[in-house]
mmCIF file of C-alpha atoms in Angstrom:
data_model
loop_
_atom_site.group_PDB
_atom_site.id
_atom_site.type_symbol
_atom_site.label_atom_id
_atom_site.label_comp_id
_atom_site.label_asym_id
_atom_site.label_seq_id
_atom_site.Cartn_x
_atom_site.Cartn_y
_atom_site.Cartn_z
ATOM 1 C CA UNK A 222 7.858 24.289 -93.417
ATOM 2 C CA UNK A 223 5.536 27.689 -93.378
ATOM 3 C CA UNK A 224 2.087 25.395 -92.537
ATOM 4 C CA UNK A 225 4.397 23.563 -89.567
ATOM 5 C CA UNK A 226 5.525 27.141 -88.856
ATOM 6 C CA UNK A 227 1.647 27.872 -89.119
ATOM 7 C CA UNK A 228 0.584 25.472 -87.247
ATOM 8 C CA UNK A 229 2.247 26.162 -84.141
ATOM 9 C CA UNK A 230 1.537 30.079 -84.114
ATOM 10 C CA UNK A 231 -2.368 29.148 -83.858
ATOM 11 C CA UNK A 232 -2.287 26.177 -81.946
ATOM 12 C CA UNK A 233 -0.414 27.608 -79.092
ATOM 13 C CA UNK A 234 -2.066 31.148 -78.453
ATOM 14 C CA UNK A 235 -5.329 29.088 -79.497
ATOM 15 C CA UNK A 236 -4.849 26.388 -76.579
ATOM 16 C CA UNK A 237 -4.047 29.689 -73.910
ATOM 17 C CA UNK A 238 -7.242 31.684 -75.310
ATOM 18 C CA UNK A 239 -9.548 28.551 -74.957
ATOM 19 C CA UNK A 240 -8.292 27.447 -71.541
ATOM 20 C CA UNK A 241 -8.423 31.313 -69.833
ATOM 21 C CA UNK A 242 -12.189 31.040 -71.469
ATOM 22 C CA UNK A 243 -13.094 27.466 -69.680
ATOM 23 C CA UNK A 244 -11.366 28.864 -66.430
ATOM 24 C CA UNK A 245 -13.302 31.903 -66.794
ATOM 25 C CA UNK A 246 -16.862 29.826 -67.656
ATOM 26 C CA UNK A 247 -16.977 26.328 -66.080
ATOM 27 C CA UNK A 248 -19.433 26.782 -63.316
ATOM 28 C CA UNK A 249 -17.891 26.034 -60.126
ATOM 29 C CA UNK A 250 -14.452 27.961 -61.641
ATOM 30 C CA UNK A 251 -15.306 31.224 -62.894
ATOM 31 C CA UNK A 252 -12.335 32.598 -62.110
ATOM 32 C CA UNK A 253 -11.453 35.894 -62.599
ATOM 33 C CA UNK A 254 -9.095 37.367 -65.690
ATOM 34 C CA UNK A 255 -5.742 37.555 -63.824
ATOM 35 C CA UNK A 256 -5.673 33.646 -62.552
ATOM 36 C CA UNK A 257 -7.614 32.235 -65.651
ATOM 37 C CA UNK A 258 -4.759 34.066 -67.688
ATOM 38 C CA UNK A 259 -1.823 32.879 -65.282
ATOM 39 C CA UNK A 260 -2.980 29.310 -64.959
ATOM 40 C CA UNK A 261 -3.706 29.134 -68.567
ATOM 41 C CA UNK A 262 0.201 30.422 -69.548
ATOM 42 C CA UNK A 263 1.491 27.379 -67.104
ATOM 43 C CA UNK A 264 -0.673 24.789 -68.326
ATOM 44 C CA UNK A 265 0.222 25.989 -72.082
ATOM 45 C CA UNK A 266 3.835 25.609 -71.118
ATOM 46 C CA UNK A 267 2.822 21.982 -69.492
ATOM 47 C CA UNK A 268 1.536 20.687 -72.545
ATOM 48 C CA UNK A 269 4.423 21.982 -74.616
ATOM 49 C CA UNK A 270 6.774 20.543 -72.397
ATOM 50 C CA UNK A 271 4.908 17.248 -72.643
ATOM 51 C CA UNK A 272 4.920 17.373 -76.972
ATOM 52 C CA UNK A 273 8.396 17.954 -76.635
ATOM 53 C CA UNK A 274 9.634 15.373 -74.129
ATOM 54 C CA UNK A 275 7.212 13.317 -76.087
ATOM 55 C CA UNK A 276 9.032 13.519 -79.645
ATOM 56 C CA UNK A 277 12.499 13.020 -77.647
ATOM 57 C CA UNK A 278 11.569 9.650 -76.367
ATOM 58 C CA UNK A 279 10.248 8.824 -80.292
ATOM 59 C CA UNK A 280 13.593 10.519 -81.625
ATOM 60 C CA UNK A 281 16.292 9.247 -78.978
ATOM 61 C CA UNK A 282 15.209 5.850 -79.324
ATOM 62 C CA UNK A 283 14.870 5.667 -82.898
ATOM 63 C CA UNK A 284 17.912 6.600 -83.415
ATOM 64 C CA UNK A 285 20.653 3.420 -83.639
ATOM 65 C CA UNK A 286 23.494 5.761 -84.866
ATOM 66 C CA UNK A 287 23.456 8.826 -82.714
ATOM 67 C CA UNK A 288 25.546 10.808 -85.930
ATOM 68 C CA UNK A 289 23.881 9.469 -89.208
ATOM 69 C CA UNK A 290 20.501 8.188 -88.344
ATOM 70 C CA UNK A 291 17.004 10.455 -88.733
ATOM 71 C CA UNK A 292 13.428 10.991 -87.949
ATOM 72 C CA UNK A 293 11.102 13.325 -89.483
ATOM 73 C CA UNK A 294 9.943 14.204 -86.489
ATOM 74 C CA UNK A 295 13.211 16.406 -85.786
ATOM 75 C CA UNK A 296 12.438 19.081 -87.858
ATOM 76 C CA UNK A 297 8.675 19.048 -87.811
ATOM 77 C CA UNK A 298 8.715 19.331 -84.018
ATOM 78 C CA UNK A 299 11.491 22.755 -83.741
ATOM 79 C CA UNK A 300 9.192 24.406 -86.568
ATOM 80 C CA UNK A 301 6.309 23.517 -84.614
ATOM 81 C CA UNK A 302 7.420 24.596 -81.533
ATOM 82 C CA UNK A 303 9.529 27.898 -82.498
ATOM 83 C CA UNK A 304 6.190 29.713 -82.203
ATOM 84 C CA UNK A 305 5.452 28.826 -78.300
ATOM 85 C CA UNK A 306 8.674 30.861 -77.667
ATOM 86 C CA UNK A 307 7.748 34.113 -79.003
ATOM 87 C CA UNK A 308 4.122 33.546 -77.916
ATOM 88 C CA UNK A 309 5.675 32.549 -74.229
ATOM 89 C CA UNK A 310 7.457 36.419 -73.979
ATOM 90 C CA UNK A 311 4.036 37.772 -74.295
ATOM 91 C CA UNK A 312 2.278 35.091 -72.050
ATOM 92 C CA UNK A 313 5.050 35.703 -69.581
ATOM 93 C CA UNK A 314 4.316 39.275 -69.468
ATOM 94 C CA UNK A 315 0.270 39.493 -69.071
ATOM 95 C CA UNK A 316 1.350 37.596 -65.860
ATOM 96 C CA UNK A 317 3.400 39.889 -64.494
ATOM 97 C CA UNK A 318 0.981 42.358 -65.694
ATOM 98 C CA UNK A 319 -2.090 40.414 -63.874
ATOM 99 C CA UNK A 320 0.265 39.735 -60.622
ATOM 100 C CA UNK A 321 1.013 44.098 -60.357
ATOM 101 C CA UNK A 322 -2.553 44.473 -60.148
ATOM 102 C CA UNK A 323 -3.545 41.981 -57.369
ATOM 103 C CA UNK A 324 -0.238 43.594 -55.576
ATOM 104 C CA UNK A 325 -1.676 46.972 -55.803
ATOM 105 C CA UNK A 326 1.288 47.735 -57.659
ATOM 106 C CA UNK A 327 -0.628 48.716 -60.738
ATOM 107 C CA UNK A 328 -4.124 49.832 -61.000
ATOM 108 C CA UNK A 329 -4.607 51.971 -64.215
ATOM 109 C CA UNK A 330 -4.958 49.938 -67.303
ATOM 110 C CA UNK A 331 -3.283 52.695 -69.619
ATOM 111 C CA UNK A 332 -0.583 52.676 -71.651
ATOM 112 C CA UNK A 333 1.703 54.485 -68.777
ATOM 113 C CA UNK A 334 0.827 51.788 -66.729
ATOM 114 C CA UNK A 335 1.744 49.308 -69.033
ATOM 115 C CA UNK A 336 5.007 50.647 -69.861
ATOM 116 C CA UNK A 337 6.132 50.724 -66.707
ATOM 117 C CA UNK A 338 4.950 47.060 -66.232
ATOM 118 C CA UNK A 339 6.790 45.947 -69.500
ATOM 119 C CA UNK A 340 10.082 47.895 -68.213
ATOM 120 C CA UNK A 341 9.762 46.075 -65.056
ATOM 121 C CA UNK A 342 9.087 42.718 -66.723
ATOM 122 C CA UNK A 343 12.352 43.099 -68.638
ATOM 123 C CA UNK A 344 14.192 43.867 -66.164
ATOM 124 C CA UNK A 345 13.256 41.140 -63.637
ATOM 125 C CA UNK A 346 12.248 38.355 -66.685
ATOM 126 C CA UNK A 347 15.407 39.256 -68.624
ATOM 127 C CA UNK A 348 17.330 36.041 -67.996
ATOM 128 C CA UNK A 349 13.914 33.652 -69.136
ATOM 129 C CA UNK A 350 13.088 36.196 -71.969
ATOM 130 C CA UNK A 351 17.165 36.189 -73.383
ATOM 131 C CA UNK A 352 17.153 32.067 -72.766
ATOM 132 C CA UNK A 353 13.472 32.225 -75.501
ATOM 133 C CA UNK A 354 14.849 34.992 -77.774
ATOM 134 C CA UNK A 355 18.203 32.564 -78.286
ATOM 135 C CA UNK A 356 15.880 29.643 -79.038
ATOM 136 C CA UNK A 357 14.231 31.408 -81.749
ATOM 137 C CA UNK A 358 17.657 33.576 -83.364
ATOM 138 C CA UNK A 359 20.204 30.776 -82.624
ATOM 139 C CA UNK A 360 19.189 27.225 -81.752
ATOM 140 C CA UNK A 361 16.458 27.018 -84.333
ATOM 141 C CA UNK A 362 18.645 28.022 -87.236
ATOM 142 C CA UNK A 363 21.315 25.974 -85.951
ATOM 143 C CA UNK A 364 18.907 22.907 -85.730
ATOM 144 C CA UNK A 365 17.176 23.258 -88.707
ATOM 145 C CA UNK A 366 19.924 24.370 -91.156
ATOM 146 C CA UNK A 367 23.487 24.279 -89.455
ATOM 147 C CA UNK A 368 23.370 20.221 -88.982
ATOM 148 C CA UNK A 369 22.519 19.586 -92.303
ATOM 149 C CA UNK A 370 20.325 16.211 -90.879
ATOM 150 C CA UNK A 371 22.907 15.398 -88.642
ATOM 151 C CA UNK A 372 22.656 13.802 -85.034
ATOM 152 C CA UNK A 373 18.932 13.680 -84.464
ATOM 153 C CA UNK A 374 19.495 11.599 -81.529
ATOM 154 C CA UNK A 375 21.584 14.348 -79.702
ATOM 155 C CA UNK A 376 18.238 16.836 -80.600
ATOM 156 C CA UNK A 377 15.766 14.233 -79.412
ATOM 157 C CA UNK A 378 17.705 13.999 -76.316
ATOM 158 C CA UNK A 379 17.892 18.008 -75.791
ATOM 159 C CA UNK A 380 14.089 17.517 -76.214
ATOM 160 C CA UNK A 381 13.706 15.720 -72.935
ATOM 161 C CA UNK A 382 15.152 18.332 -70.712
ATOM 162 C CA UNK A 383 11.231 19.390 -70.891
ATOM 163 C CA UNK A 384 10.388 16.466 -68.428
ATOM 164 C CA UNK A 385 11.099 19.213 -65.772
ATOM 165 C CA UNK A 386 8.643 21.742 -66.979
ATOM 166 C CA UNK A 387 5.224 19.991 -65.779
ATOM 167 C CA UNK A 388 6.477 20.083 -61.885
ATOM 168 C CA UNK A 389 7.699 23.937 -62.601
ATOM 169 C CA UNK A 390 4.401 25.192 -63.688
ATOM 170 C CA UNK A 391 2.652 23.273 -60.937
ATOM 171 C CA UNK A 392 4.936 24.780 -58.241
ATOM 172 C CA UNK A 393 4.243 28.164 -59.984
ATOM 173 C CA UNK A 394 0.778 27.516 -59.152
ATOM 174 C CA UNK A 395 0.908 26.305 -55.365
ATOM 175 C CA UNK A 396 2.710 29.191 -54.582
ATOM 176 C CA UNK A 397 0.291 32.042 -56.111
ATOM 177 C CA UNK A 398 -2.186 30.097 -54.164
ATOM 178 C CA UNK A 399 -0.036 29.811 -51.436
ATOM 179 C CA UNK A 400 0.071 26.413 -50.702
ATOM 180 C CA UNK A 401 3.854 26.251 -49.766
ATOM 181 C CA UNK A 402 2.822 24.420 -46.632
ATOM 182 C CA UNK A 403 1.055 21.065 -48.088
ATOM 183 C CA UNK A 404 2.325 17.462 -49.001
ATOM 184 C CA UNK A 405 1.472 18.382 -52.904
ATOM 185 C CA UNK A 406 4.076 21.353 -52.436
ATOM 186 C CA UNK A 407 7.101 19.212 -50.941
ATOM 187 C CA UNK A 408 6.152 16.077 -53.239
ATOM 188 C CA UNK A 409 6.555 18.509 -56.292
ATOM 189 C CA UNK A 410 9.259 20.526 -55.201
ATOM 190 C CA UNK A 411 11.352 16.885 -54.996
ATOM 191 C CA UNK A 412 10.432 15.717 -58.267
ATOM 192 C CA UNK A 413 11.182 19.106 -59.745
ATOM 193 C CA UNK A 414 14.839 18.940 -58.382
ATOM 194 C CA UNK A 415 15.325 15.377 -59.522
ATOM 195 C CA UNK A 416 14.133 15.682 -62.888
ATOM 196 C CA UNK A 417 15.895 19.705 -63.831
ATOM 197 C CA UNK A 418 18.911 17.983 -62.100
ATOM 198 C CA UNK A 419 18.529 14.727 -64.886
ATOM 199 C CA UNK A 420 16.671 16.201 -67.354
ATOM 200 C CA UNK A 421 18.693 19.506 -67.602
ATOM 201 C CA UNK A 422 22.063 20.003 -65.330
ATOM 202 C CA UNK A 423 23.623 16.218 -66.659
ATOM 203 C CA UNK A 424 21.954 17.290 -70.466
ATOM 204 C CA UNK A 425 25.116 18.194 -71.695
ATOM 205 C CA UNK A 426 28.208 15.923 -69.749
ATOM 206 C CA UNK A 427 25.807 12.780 -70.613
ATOM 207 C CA UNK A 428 25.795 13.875 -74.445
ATOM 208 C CA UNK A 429 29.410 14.511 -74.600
ATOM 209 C CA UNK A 430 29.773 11.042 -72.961
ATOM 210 C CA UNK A 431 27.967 9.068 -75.885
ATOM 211 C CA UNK A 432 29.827 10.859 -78.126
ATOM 212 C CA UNK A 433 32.798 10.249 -76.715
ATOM 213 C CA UNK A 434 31.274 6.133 -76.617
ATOM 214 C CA UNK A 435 30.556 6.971 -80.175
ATOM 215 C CA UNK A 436 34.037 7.927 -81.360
ATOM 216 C CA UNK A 437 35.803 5.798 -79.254
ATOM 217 C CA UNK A 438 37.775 8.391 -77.217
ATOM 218 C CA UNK A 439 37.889 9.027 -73.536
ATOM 219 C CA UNK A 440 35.055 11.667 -71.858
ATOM 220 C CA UNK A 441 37.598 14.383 -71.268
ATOM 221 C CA UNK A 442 38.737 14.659 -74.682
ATOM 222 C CA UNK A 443 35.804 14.990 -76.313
ATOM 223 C CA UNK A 444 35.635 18.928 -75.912
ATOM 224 C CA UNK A 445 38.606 18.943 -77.936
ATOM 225 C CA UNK A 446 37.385 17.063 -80.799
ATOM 226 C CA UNK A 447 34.388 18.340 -81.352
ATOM 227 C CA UNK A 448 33.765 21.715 -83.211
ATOM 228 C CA UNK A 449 34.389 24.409 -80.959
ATOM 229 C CA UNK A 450 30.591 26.057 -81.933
ATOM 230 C CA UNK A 451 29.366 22.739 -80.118
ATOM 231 C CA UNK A 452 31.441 23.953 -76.730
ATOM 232 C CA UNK A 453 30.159 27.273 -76.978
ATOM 233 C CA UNK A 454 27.006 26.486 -77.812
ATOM 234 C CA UNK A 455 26.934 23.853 -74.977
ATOM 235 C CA UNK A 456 28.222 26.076 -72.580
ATOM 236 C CA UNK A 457 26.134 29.275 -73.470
ATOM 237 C CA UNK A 458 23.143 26.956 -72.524
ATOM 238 C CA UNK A 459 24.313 25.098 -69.572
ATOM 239 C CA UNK A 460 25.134 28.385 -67.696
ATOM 240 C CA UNK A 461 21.866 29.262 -67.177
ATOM 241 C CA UNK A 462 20.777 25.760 -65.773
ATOM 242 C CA UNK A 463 23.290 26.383 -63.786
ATOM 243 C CA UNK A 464 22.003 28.968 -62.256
ATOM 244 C CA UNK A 465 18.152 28.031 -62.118
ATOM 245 C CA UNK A 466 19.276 24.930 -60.720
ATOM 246 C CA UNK A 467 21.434 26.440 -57.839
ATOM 247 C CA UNK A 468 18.180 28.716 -56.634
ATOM 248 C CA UNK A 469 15.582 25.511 -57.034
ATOM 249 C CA UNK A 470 18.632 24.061 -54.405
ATOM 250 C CA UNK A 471 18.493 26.843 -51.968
ATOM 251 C CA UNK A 472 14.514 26.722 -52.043
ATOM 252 C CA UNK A 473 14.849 22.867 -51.296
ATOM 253 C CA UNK A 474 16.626 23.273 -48.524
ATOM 254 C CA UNK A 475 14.899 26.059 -46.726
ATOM 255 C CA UNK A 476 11.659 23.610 -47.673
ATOM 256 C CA UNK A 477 12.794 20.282 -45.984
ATOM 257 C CA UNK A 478 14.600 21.770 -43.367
ATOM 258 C CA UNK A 479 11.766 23.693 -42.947
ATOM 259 C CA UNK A 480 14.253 26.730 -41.405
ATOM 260 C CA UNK A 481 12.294 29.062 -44.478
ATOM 261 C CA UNK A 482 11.484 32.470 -42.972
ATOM 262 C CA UNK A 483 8.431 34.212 -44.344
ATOM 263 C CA UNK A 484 11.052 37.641 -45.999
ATOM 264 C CA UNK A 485 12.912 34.216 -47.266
ATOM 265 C CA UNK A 486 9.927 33.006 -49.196
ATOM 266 C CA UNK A 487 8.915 36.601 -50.224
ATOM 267 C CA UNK A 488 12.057 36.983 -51.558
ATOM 268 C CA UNK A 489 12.545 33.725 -53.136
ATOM 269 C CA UNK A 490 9.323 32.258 -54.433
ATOM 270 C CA UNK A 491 9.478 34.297 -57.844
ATOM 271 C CA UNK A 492 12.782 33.101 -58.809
ATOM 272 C CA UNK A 493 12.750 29.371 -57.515
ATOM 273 C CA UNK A 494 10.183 28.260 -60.444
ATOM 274 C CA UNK A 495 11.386 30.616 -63.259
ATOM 275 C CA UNK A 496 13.516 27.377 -64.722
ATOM 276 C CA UNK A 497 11.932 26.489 -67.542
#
């Protein structure tokens, strides 16, 4: 458990060190610290959100009896990726950090500045950074210990709610380079509310409805046989989708319709790709 544990807290922090270092190096890049570092946090989050859908796939499908049945990777994946969350607070915050300073916002790298940075990350990051801090306190304890081996196929599924990710980061990215207006932009923005819509918004209804398939009892009565941590815990993290998903729907529409106004996209860029 402690080298899985291990593993992930260098590979991680490792994979964003070495690509700000390439971005920073490869001739024809050399970019500076601030975009190295910010496209390096999305692309770490990418490939994270690629291992994990990844090991869903392997798990889901694996598993013929969505209750009993297990696979080692289960386990070995949630210690492995535990680590990405806590190193993801920090990433999160040297770009907000890097973004003040090409505002104008901040330009003195001491520790004032910085702690008036950090109290403005937390307050405007505070939904994303509660979401990872829950990960870390409650779901992996609950995943790892709480099921006692139990329904690996319901985890493996959870896992694929990363398939969103990839098209979050890269919208994150057109828009600091302020490519709102291309074909890339719209193409992404599509897949991005397709897939969070699947991937993340039906997570929960479609894995009360297998259960219910499992047990033999109708969809709607499944809440009420299942323990009530399961509805909490269900709910708890559905909210937030929720919410992520309704702003990803505004910024579609303002995109297609193309009735955006610039204050609308000043407004609304940050908070259209935080869903993650």
């Amino acid at each position: 458990m402690l080298s899985i544990l291990a593993a992930g807290s260098v590979f991680f922090p490792g994979l964003f060190l070495l690509s700000k270092q390439c971005l920073k190096s490869i001739p024809g890049l050399r970019w500076n610290e601030g975009d190295a570092a910010i496209v390096s946090a999305r692309l770490v989050s990418s490939i994270q959100a690629i291992m994990a859908s990844t090991a869903g796939y392997i798990i889901s499908t694996s598993c013929q009896d969505i209750i009993e049945d297990q696979h080692w990777l289960t386990s070995s994946y949630i210690l492995f990726a535990v680590p990405y969350f806590v190193y993801d607070i920090y990433a999160m915050f040297l770009c907000y950090w890097y973004k003040l300073q090409v505002k104008g916002h901040e330009v003195d790298n001491g520790s004032k500045s910085k702690a008036v940075a950090l109290r403005g990350y937390l307050r405007r990051e505070f939904l994303m950074i509660l979401h990872h801090v829950v990960m870390v306190t409650v779901c992996f304890p609950i995943s790892v210990f709480w099921r006692q081996g139990k329904g690996d196929y319901f985890q493996g599924v959870m896992f694929l709610a990363e398939l969103s990710t990839p098209s979050v980061c890269l919208g994150k990215i057109l828009i600091q380079y302020k490519q709102q207006h291309t074909l890339l932009h719209k193409v992404n923005g599509a897949v991005m509310l397709i897939t969070f819509f699947l991937c993340r918004v039906l997570l929960f209804p479609y894995l009360y409805y297998v259960y219910g398939r499992y047990a033999s009892i109708p969809f709607y009565r499944v809440p009420f046989t299942v323990p009530w941590q399961c509805n909490l815990g269900a709910a708890l993290l559905m909210a937030p989708q929720l919410y992520w998903f309704s702003l990803i729907c505004r910024g579609a529409l303002r995109l297609f319709t193309g009735s955006s106004s610039q204050k609308f996209l000043n407004q609304d860029k940050h908070f259209l790709f935080e869903a993650l």
